């Protein structure tokens, strides 16, 4: 049964016409779902009993099951959610001064194989539907009894490997008469799938693009990220430049600092040289250790020296505040532990 959350406003209107209902009924349902936080068709009191019965027989509307919830002392909350087919996914709520941000998962497992990532411990089983992504937002918002103000598609999976569903998700949560999450409050992160970056540049959206770089040269990046063997850093730089030229939007580059691998001042200089002339900023990320991967977080001293060198070389950069360090905070940790692929002492 198709989920009611799979539809953008326009798609829902079309779907209602297909079952013999007038489009304004779709608008009523959309309002119940996204502005009134009501997902039970029986509680949609301005619909006839016959229509409610038809909707129950045609569409699924329940929220996802919350299997486990871990709450950090900094307010970060990691949810382990169960999908309709029994698959387990994670989504993470982060509290910022500017609002509540949700990190959404786009695939059940991941095939990108990044060496530092817990998500890759469990291989991709399938893409999530747009409705399963929307439902992560709805489930957490309902649990909180508060509105989610920002969404980052940076959870398990590669968003551009599930392009159409991810775009449908973005258009749904951005709908002004629905959740109305502003485009500039939505970010999508890719490990560097160039065809996806090129396609995304034509969407005409103000959505933020982040690219996982994590290395200053091909040798290190190929060790950390197998995708670099398909789309190397020179090609990626061209794609980034073309994206900026076409959209006039700045790109975020994510860089996890790993002890003894990419954390030296010389690496910062290589990175600055690579980025010269691009409208980007670098988001430096302290590593949330995953013991199975054999990688360690760079020291605070190395992290600060790396940041200082980028600033000296006129590269805009920030140091991400650590979230969820006292829980299974890294992407994929909680699910992998539940599936028996991790030990119990990651942090």
PDB file of C-alpha atoms in Angstrom, residues 7 74 98 133 184 187 194 196 219 265 285:
ATOM      1  CA  UNK A   7       3.089  12.645  -2.470  1.00  0.00           C
ATOM      2  CA  UNK A  74      23.862  18.154  24.653  1.00  0.00           C
ATOM      3  CA  UNK A  98      18.771  28.743  15.210  1.00  0.00           C
ATOM      4  CA  UNK A 133      12.084  10.163   4.247  1.00  0.00           C
ATOM      5  CA  UNK A 184      17.782  27.506   2.461  1.00  0.00           C
ATOM      6  CA  UNK A 187      20.931  20.715   2.822  1.00  0.00           C
ATOM      7  CA  UNK A 194      29.270  14.070 -10.371  1.00  0.00           C
ATOM      8  CA  UNK A 196      24.029  13.965  -9.490  1.00  0.00           C
ATOM      9  CA  UNK A 219      46.003   9.448  -3.003  1.00  0.00           C
ATOM     10  CA  UNK A 265      49.377  21.581   8.255  1.00  0.00           C
ATOM     11  CA  UNK A 285      34.598  17.811  11.471  1.00  0.00           C
TER      12      UNK A 285
END
